[in-house]
Amino acid sequence: MGTRAAAVATAIGLASAAHADNFSIASSLPRAHLWVSAHKEVLMERLEEKTSGEMTFTPFFAGELTGLGRELDALQNGVVDIIDPLVAPYHEGAFPLSEVTQLPTYETDSVMVTRAFQNLMDSDVELVDGKTFYDYEIGDKGIIGWGIGATAAYSISTTGKKLEAPGDFQGVPMRAGSGLQTIVLEKLGATPVTMPASQAYEALSRGTIEGIVLAVVDWKSYSMEQLLKYTIEGVSIGQWESYLAITQDAWNRMSPEEQKIFDETARQVSIDAAQQWEEGVGAVRQVAVDAGSEFVAIDDLSPEMQAHIAKAAEDTWVEWIEKLEAQGHPAKAAAKLYGEYIVAEGGVLPTGISEYLGL
């Protein structure tokens, strides 16, 4: 049994027999976001049903209780019992390895990345000092965590500028939502501007930025279907994963049977949510096409452009790994393990990365 599964099993074994009551559950994202509508709301509904109403929830949405980057504090300070999603990349320094799913890949989808991330969290492979990935990212924070359904592949989109040759990226201001996306854009030659997606609509509308790295299906959450006019498809500029997290105290309020139901449900809802991410792409894409948006397959770009993007993808893996390694984090071991799981799912790593990681 992997460390992630063992942690849950141990907690179940130590739990009191008392039935759970009502749990507060918060998100910083709006209800339109798929991490809320396809994960959080489904999770609550299924848990109430499976426990015959013994487990109920008081939900908070869109930052009513806590905002992006403050979710872990809210859990640790007892403000809320459960956060779904805890958006790890906005917690600077707290989850250093959790951006691993944002590394560029080819031929991956949401379900593949979700399964790979679950395997990473369950793995008993030691990354450093006897710690697994779960130990390193979650273990000492006073919470129990699960991965949620990974987003669809992040794409490069602009408000109209065509990106047909390597030089077309040069100096173009583009939104990045994380440090890893900043690296990708820098390698491409663009000028990254870091901001939450919720602020990007205004920046795009005003011309403060001309492009964005974001999943197409997520455009609907931020009303961007009519705004973005040019998108490169076929290469994933990473896929975001985040966490469903519950405090240890709230977990211990559940009976052992309820904990088992919670664990099993959390895992299945993540896969189901990932499928919704994939299913939602087509509808949002069609709305954008009807509004005049152009989608260009990477295979239809010039060989020079394909090579430029491939080199940027490869260099992003190396820089992210070496930057975190210099800070003392076992990034290469984590990336190698994640790469193995992605390849096992049928995904493709950028040229040169398998050799670099020793796969």
XYZ file of C-alpha atoms in Angstrom:
359
model
C 0.000 0.000 0.000
C 1.373 3.416 -0.955
C 2.052 6.098 1.636
C -0.922 8.181 0.484
C -3.315 5.248 0.896
C -1.623 4.195 4.125
C -2.116 7.654 5.607
C -5.839 7.461 5.017
C -6.041 3.859 6.230
C -4.184 4.772 9.432
C -6.449 7.740 10.030
C -9.500 5.534 9.532
C -8.180 3.058 12.032
C -7.591 5.749 14.665
C -10.913 7.493 14.208
C -13.584 7.599 16.848
C -16.842 5.789 16.233
C -18.910 8.986 16.533
C -20.965 9.949 13.543
C -20.018 13.078 11.684
C -22.193 16.151 11.616
C -22.235 19.209 9.373
C -19.014 20.293 7.683
C -18.189 23.723 6.293
C -16.700 23.500 2.800
C -15.349 26.527 0.944
C -13.945 27.462 -2.437
C -12.329 30.641 -3.688
C -13.641 30.002 -7.216
C -17.106 30.758 -8.627
C -19.778 28.110 -9.066
C -19.371 28.260 -12.854
C -15.827 26.905 -12.547
C -15.678 23.164 -13.200
C -13.627 22.538 -10.079
C -16.712 23.722 -8.205
C -19.637 22.544 -10.335
C -18.150 19.189 -11.378
C -16.205 18.389 -8.224
C -17.190 20.242 -5.053
C -20.949 20.193 -5.600
C -20.949 16.581 -6.827
C -18.785 15.515 -3.874
C -21.232 17.027 -1.363
C -24.249 15.482 -3.076
C -22.758 12.003 -3.259
C -21.475 12.023 0.306
C -24.836 13.110 1.701
C -26.517 10.363 -0.327
C -24.026 7.621 0.545
C -24.153 8.416 4.284
C -27.964 8.702 4.286
C -27.713 12.273 5.455
C -25.349 11.582 8.360
C -22.792 13.773 6.613
C -24.040 17.233 5.567
C -22.316 20.386 4.372
C -22.523 24.151 4.596
C -20.946 25.415 1.366
C -19.273 28.746 0.656
C -18.401 29.910 -2.852
C -16.363 32.495 -4.748
C -14.204 33.620 -1.843
C -17.078 34.096 0.626
C -14.952 32.534 3.364
C -11.414 32.514 1.997
C -9.598 33.598 -1.155
C -6.959 32.236 -3.498
C -3.677 31.713 -1.696
C -5.292 31.847 1.747
C -7.050 28.496 1.706
C -4.362 26.597 3.632
C -4.360 29.260 6.351
C -8.138 28.943 6.622
C -7.807 25.206 7.195
C -4.936 25.439 9.646
C -6.633 28.218 11.628
C -9.910 26.331 11.911
C -11.900 28.800 9.813
C -13.270 25.997 7.632
C -13.368 22.194 7.693
C -12.870 21.455 3.994
C -11.474 23.371 1.029
C -12.403 22.251 -2.480
C -10.390 23.193 -4.378
C -7.279 24.229 -2.504
C -5.485 25.846 -5.452
C -1.914 24.899 -4.606
C 0.037 27.099 -7.084
C -1.280 30.265 -5.408
C 0.296 29.243 -2.080
C 3.828 30.423 -2.734
C 6.392 28.001 -1.356
C 3.870 25.796 0.441
C 3.470 23.105 -2.237
C 6.735 23.308 -4.202
C 6.330 20.057 -6.163
C 2.607 20.278 -6.895
C 3.132 22.247 -10.105
C 4.544 19.079 -11.671
C 1.334 18.485 -13.658
C 1.830 21.885 -15.307
C 4.935 20.676 -17.107
C 4.303 20.618 -20.881
C 3.295 17.304 -22.426
C 1.853 15.951 -25.649
C -1.226 13.767 -26.183
C -2.499 14.004 -22.601
C -6.048 14.589 -21.442
C -7.664 15.382 -18.108
C -8.374 11.784 -17.112
C -4.818 10.671 -17.875
C -3.322 13.463 -15.783
C -5.804 12.870 -12.943
C -4.885 9.185 -12.760
C -1.177 9.975 -12.950
C -1.495 12.493 -10.122
C -3.490 10.070 -7.973
C -0.756 7.492 -8.517
C 1.858 10.078 -7.584
C 0.026 10.857 -4.335
C -0.403 7.146 -3.565
C 3.179 6.209 -4.425
C 5.443 4.775 -1.738
C 8.562 5.750 -3.708
C 10.799 7.887 -1.500
C 11.843 11.185 -3.053
C 14.182 12.364 -0.302
C 14.886 11.675 3.379
C 12.347 8.867 3.473
C 9.543 11.125 2.252
C 7.160 10.265 -0.549
C 5.469 12.912 -2.711
C 2.451 12.899 -0.374
C 4.662 13.216 2.697
C 6.574 16.099 1.166
C 3.591 18.099 -0.072
C 0.814 17.263 2.403
C 2.135 15.304 5.357
C 3.118 17.980 7.886
C 0.368 20.540 7.196
C -2.315 19.190 9.508
C -4.562 18.230 6.606
C -5.494 15.197 4.550
C -5.562 15.703 0.798
C -6.715 14.199 -2.476
C -6.090 15.298 -6.024
C -9.109 16.669 -7.854
C -9.919 16.323 -11.536
C -7.131 17.845 -13.611
C -8.060 20.666 -15.944
C -8.089 20.175 -19.671
C -4.831 20.986 -21.438
C -3.759 24.607 -21.165
C -3.349 26.323 -24.515
C -1.696 29.485 -25.782
C -4.314 31.981 -26.975
C -4.311 35.615 -28.078
C -6.883 38.314 -28.690
C -5.981 38.210 -32.377
C -2.223 38.149 -32.906
C -1.254 35.156 -35.058
C 1.647 33.085 -33.772
C 3.036 31.497 -36.925
C 6.803 31.898 -36.546
C 9.115 31.869 -33.495
C 9.614 35.624 -33.705
C 5.881 36.227 -33.345
C 6.166 35.465 -29.635
C 8.854 38.068 -29.047
C 7.830 40.528 -26.353
C 4.105 39.732 -26.504
C 2.595 40.296 -23.022
C 0.780 37.122 -21.963
C -0.910 36.080 -18.758
C 0.749 33.331 -16.735
C -1.084 31.793 -13.809
C 1.895 30.185 -12.091
C 5.660 30.242 -11.874
C 5.889 27.288 -14.225
C 3.781 28.991 -16.874
C 6.070 31.999 -16.532
C 8.995 29.773 -17.484
C 7.151 28.435 -20.557
C 6.334 31.913 -21.823
C 9.871 33.152 -21.246
C 11.266 30.202 -23.189
C 8.892 30.994 -26.051
C 10.063 34.608 -26.066
C 6.850 36.189 -24.740
C 6.659 38.584 -21.801
C 4.827 36.823 -18.950
C 2.449 38.794 -16.733
C 1.405 36.821 -13.653
C -2.203 37.208 -12.541
C -5.209 35.076 -11.550
C -7.478 34.141 -14.446
C -10.256 36.156 -12.799
C -8.300 39.350 -13.546
C -7.345 38.421 -17.107
C -10.576 39.439 -18.844
C -10.120 43.101 -18.001
C -6.405 42.975 -18.862
C -7.148 41.358 -22.235
C -9.990 43.786 -22.952
C -7.794 46.802 -22.263
C -4.836 45.442 -24.196
C -2.641 45.288 -21.108
C -1.949 41.731 -22.184
C -2.423 40.251 -25.661
C -2.503 36.595 -24.800
C -3.091 34.024 -22.101
C -2.204 30.481 -21.091
C -5.507 28.874 -20.083
C -7.596 25.764 -20.760
C -10.142 26.434 -23.509
C -12.962 24.888 -21.476
C -12.157 27.376 -18.698
C -12.908 30.346 -20.948
C -16.577 30.020 -20.026
C -15.826 30.600 -16.338
C -14.260 33.947 -17.183
C -16.452 34.989 -20.177
C -13.582 34.803 -22.674
C -15.281 32.883 -25.497
C -15.889 36.084 -27.479
C -12.562 37.674 -26.576
C -9.854 35.186 -27.564
C -9.375 34.878 -31.339
C -6.295 32.700 -31.946
C -5.292 29.456 -30.205
C -2.585 26.838 -30.780
C -3.846 23.295 -30.153
C -2.109 19.938 -29.827
C 0.455 20.718 -27.144
C -0.474 20.916 -23.478
C 1.116 23.836 -21.657
C 0.522 21.757 -18.585
C -2.715 20.753 -16.875
C -3.523 22.105 -13.449
C -4.161 19.781 -10.559
C -5.107 20.955 -7.098
C -6.335 19.469 -3.861
C -9.431 18.575 -1.955
C -8.267 19.099 1.631
C -9.836 18.461 5.034
C -8.497 19.302 8.472
C -7.393 16.458 10.698
C -9.925 17.545 13.332
C -12.804 17.431 10.828
C -11.615 14.064 9.550
C -11.604 12.669 13.080
C -15.238 13.740 13.548
C -16.255 11.119 10.995
C -16.882 7.496 11.831
C -14.495 4.953 10.265
C -17.231 3.953 7.816
C -17.754 7.578 6.797
C -14.033 8.089 6.320
C -13.905 5.091 4.010
C -16.856 6.453 2.027
C -15.228 9.896 1.871
C -11.941 8.506 0.542
C -13.584 6.314 -2.094
C -15.946 9.077 -3.183
C -13.180 11.683 -3.419
C -11.218 9.439 -5.761
C -14.168 8.634 -8.028
C -15.459 12.214 -8.182
C -12.002 13.329 -9.323
C -12.108 10.973 -12.300
C -15.682 11.951 -13.110
C -14.780 15.649 -12.921
C -11.822 15.086 -15.246
C -14.175 13.546 -17.797
C -16.365 16.659 -17.587
C -13.345 18.864 -18.259
C -12.732 16.942 -21.470
C -16.391 16.816 -22.483
C -16.753 20.563 -21.973
C -13.992 21.557 -24.389
C -16.010 21.038 -27.556
C -18.943 23.219 -26.523
C -16.790 26.164 -25.446
C -14.620 25.813 -28.535
C -17.688 25.936 -30.783
C -18.972 29.123 -29.134
C -15.562 30.709 -29.724
C -15.454 29.539 -33.364
C -18.917 30.970 -33.946
C -17.586 34.267 -32.579
C -14.727 34.229 -35.103
C -11.982 32.479 -33.151
C -9.317 30.465 -35.014
C -7.832 27.231 -33.668
C -4.572 26.037 -35.270
C -3.156 22.548 -34.746
C 0.520 22.513 -33.842
C 1.115 19.974 -36.630
C -0.103 22.583 -39.116
C 2.489 25.125 -38.028
C 5.835 25.427 -39.765
C 8.617 22.987 -38.810
C 10.518 25.939 -37.305
C 7.570 26.853 -35.101
C 7.022 23.264 -34.008
C 10.702 22.954 -33.115
C 10.596 26.262 -31.235
C 7.665 25.145 -29.092
C 9.203 21.708 -28.521
C 12.485 23.264 -27.359
C 10.624 25.618 -25.029
C 8.731 22.651 -23.567
C 11.931 20.688 -22.990
C 13.761 23.666 -21.499
C 10.822 24.333 -19.171
C 11.137 20.893 -17.579
C 14.870 21.372 -17.073
C 14.626 24.893 -15.653
C 11.764 24.047 -13.291
C 13.611 21.002 -11.984
C 16.970 22.710 -11.591
C 15.476 25.818 -9.979
C 13.701 23.764 -7.310
C 16.675 21.453 -6.832
C 18.797 24.548 -6.099
C 16.270 25.439 -3.403
C 16.681 21.994 -1.842
C 13.529 20.328 -3.201
C 13.558 16.834 -4.812
C 12.077 18.113 -8.071
C 13.927 15.753 -10.395
C 12.784 12.678 -8.473
C 9.206 13.977 -8.457
C 9.302 14.835 -12.163
C 10.756 11.430 -13.006
C 8.021 9.636 -11.091
C 5.305 11.793 -12.638
C 6.833 11.299 -16.089
C 6.691 7.528 -15.609
C 3.005 7.709 -14.709
C 2.217 9.989 -17.653
C 3.971 7.690 -20.116
C 2.152 4.703 -18.596
C -1.122 6.532 -19.292
C -0.155 7.019 -22.939
C 1.130 10.577 -22.752
C 4.264 11.807 -24.501
C 7.072 13.797 -22.891
C 8.933 16.554 -24.751
C 11.915 15.439 -26.799
C 14.971 14.872 -24.626
C 13.172 14.733 -21.293
C 13.087 10.947 -20.965
C 16.855 10.868 -21.390
C 17.325 13.806 -19.007
C 15.255 12.073 -16.319
C 16.846 8.682 -16.903
C 13.589 6.970 -17.868
